Tab-separated table of C-alpha atoms in Angstrom:
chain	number	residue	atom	x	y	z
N	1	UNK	CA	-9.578	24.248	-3.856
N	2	UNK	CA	-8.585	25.404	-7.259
N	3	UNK	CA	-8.851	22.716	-10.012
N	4	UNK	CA	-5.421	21.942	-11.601
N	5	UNK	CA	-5.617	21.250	-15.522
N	6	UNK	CA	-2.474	22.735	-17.418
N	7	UNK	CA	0.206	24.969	-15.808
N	8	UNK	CA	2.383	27.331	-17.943
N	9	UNK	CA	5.096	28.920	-16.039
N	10	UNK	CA	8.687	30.210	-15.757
N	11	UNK	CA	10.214	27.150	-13.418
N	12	UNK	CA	12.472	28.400	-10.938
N	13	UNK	CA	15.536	26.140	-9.882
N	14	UNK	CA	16.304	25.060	-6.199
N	15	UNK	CA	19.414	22.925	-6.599
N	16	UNK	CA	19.409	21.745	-2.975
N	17	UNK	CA	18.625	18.497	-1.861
N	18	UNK	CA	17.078	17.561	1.627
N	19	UNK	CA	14.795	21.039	2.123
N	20	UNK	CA	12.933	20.212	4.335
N	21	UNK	CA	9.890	21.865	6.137
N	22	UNK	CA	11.526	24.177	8.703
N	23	UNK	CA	13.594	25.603	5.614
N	24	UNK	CA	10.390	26.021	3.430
N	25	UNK	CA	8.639	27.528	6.385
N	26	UNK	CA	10.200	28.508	9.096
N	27	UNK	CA	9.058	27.731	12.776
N	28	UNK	CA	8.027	31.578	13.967
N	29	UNK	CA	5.396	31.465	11.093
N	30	UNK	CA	3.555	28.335	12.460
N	31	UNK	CA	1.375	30.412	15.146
N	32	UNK	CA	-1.259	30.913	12.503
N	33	UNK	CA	-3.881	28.677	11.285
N	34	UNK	CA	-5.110	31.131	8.159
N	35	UNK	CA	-3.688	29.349	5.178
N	36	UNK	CA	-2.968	33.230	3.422
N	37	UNK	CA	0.010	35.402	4.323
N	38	UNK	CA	2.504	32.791	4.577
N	39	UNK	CA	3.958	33.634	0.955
N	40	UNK	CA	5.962	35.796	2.881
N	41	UNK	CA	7.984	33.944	4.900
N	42	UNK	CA	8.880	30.963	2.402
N	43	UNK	CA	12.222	30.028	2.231
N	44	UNK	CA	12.908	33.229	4.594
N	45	UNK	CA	16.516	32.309	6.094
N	46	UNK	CA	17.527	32.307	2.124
N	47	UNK	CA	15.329	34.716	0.788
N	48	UNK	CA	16.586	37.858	3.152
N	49	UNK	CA	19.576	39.088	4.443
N	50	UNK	CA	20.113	39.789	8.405
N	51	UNK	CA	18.732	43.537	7.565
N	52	UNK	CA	15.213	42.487	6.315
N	53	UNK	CA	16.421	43.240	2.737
N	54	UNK	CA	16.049	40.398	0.394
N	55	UNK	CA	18.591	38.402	-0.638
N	56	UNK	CA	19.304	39.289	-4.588
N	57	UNK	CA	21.077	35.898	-4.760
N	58	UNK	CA	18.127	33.370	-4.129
N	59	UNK	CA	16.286	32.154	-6.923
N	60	UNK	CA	12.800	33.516	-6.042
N	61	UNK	CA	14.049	36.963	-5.855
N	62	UNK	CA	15.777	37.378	-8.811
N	63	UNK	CA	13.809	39.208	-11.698
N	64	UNK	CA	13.030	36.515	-13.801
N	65	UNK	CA	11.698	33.831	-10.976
N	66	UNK	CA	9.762	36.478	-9.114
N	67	UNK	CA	6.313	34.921	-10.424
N	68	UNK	CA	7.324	31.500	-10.884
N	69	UNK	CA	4.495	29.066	-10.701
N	70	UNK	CA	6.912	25.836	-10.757
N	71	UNK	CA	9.542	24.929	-8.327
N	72	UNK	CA	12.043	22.467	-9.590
N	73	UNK	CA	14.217	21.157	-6.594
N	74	UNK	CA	16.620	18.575	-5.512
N	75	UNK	CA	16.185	15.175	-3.791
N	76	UNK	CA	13.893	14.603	-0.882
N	77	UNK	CA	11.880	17.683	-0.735
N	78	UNK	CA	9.500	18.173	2.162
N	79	UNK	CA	11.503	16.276	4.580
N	80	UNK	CA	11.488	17.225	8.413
N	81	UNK	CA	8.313	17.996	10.581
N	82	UNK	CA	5.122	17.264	8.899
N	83	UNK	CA	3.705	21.068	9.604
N	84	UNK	CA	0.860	21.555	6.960
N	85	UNK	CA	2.071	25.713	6.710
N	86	UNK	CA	4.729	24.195	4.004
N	87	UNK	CA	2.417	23.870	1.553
N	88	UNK	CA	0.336	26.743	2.527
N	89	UNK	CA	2.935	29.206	1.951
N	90	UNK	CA	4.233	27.812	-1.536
N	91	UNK	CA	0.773	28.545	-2.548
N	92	UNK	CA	0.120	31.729	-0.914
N	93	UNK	CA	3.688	32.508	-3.032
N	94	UNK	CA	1.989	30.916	-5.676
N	95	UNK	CA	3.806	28.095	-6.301
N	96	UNK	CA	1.348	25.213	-7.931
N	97	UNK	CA	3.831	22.377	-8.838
N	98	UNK	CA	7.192	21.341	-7.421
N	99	UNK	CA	9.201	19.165	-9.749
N	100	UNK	CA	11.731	17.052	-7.746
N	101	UNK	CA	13.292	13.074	-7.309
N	102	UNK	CA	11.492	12.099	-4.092
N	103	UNK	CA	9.073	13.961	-1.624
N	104	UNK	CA	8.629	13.375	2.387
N	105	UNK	CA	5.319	10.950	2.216
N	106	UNK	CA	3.312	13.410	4.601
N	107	UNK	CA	4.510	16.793	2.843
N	108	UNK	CA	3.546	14.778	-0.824
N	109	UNK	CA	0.359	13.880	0.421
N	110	UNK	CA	0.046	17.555	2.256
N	111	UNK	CA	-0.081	19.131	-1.437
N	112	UNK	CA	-2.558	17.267	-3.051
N	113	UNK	CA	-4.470	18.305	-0.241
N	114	UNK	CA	-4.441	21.919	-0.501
N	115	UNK	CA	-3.933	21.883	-4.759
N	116	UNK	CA	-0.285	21.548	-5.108
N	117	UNK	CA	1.131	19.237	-7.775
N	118	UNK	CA	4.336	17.451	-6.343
N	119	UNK	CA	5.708	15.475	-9.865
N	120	UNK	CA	8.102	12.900	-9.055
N	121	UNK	CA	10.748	12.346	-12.103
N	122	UNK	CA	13.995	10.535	-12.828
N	123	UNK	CA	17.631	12.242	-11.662
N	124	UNK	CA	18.173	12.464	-15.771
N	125	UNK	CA	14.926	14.090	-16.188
N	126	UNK	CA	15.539	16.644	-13.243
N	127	UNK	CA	18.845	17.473	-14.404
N	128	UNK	CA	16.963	18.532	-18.008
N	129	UNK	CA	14.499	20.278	-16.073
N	130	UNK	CA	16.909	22.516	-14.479
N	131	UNK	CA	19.067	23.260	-17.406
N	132	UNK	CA	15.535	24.558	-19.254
N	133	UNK	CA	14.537	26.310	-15.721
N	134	UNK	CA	17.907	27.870	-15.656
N	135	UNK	CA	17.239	30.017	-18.756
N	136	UNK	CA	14.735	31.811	-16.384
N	137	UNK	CA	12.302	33.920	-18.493
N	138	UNK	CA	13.160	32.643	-22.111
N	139	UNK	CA	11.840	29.615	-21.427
N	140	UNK	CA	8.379	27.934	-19.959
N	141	UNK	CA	7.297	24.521	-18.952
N	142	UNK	CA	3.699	23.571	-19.643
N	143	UNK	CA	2.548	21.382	-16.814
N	144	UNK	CA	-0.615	18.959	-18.115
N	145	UNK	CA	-2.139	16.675	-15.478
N	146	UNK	CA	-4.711	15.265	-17.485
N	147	UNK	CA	-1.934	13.664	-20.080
N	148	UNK	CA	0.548	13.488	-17.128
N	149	UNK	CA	3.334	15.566	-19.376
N	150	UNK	CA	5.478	18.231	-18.603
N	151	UNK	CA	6.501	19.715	-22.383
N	152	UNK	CA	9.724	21.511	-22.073
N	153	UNK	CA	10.659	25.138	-24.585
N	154	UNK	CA	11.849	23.284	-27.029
N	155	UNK	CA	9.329	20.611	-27.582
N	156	UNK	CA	10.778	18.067	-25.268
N	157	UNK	CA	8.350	15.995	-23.182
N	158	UNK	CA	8.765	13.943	-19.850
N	159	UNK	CA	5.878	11.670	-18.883
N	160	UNK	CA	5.094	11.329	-15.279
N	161	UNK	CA	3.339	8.688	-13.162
N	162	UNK	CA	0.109	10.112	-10.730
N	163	UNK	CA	-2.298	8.047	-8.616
N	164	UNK	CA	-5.170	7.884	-10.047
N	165	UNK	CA	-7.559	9.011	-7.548
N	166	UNK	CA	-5.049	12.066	-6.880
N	167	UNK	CA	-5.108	13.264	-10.451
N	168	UNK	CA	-9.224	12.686	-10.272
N	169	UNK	CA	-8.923	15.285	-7.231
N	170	UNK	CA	-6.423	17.992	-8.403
N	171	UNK	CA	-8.662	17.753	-12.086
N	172	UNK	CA	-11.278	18.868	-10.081
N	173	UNK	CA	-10.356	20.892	-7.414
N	174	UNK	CA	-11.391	18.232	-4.594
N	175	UNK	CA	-9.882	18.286	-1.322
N	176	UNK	CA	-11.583	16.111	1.849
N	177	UNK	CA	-14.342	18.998	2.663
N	178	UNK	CA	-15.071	18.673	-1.406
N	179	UNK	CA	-14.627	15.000	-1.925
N	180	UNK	CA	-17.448	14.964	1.218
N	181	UNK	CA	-19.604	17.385	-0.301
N	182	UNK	CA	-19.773	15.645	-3.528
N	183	UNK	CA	-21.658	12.774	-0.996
N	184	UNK	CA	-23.747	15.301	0.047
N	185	UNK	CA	-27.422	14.146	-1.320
N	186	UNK	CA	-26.480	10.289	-0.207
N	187	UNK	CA	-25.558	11.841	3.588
N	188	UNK	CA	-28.990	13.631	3.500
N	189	UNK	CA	-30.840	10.604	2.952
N	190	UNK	CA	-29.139	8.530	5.311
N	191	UNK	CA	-29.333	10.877	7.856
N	192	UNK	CA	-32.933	11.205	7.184
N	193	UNK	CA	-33.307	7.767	7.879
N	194	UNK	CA	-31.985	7.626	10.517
N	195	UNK	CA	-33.884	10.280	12.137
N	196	UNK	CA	-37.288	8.798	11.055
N	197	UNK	CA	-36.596	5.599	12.595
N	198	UNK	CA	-35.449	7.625	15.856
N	199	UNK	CA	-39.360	8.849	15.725
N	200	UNK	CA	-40.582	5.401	14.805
């Protein structure tokens, strides 16, 4: 997993509330298990048209939120079925942090998991967020875990809240596989142990 330190990106604005997984991911792209290729079909009911054509409308495909790195969205995002291909195809998009109010517990913990950042912020501060991410490429937000800040265009800064094993994680790229790996010479020597006393 990639390590997550500071983000700089054009933030793209989702003013919806309640997306929830099916809309992030819809259910005909769930017979994979590869965690790449899915960047296509996110948000794919909004992002094309009946004729395969995309949608010049929605957010993501309009010129100046085409290589967004930051999703700022409404209330309760993540909500629904607790498929894991959410996540997955924000990434493969290349979405790396999704600014909203609330997140679904299972889709919140889902990102830290494969090296999202899901930033949970007050209604006031989202409604800032979106008037900065709706000025598209003329303005960035600089995302910085290890000070927990998200520093607006125009100097502005919004302090977050992050568990502190979570940030320890996303700092350094550890999912499960890597948090185990990191236990790797103490596993050896237990496991040696035990199969010397097996011999015994």
């Amino acid at each position: 997993m990639d390590k997550f330190t500071v983000l700089e990106s054009v933030a793209a604005p989702l003013r919806i509330i309640n997306i929830d997984t099916d809309m992030i991911i819809p259910k005909q792209y769930l017979k994979t298990i590869k965690r790449t290729g899915l960047g296509k079909g996110l948000f794919s009911e909004m992002r094309y048209r009946e004729d395969g054509l995309e949608n010049p409308d929605f957010v993501l495909n309009q010129p100046a939120y085409k290589n967004a790195k930051i999703l700022v969205a409404g209330d309760n995002f993540g909500c629904g079925s607790s498929r894991e291909h959410a996540p997955w195809a924000l990434l493969d998009f290349g979405i790396r942090c999704v600014i909203s109010t609330s997140f679904a517990d299972i889709f919140y913990n889902n990102c830290f998991q494969n090296g999202i950042l899901p930033i949970k912020v007050s209604p006031e501060d989202l409604e800032k967020l979106y008037d900065d991410a709706d000025r598209g490429a003329n303005a960035t937000l600089t995302i910085d875990l290890e000070n927990q800040e998200i520093r607006g265009p125009d100097g502005g800064t919004i302090k977050f809240d992050i568990d502190p094993f979570k940030k320890h994680c996303m700092l350094n790229g550890l999912d499960g596989i890597g948090l185990t790996m990191e236990k790797g010479a103490a596993i050896d020597s237990y496991e040696k142990k035990l199969s010397e006393r097996a011999w015994a």
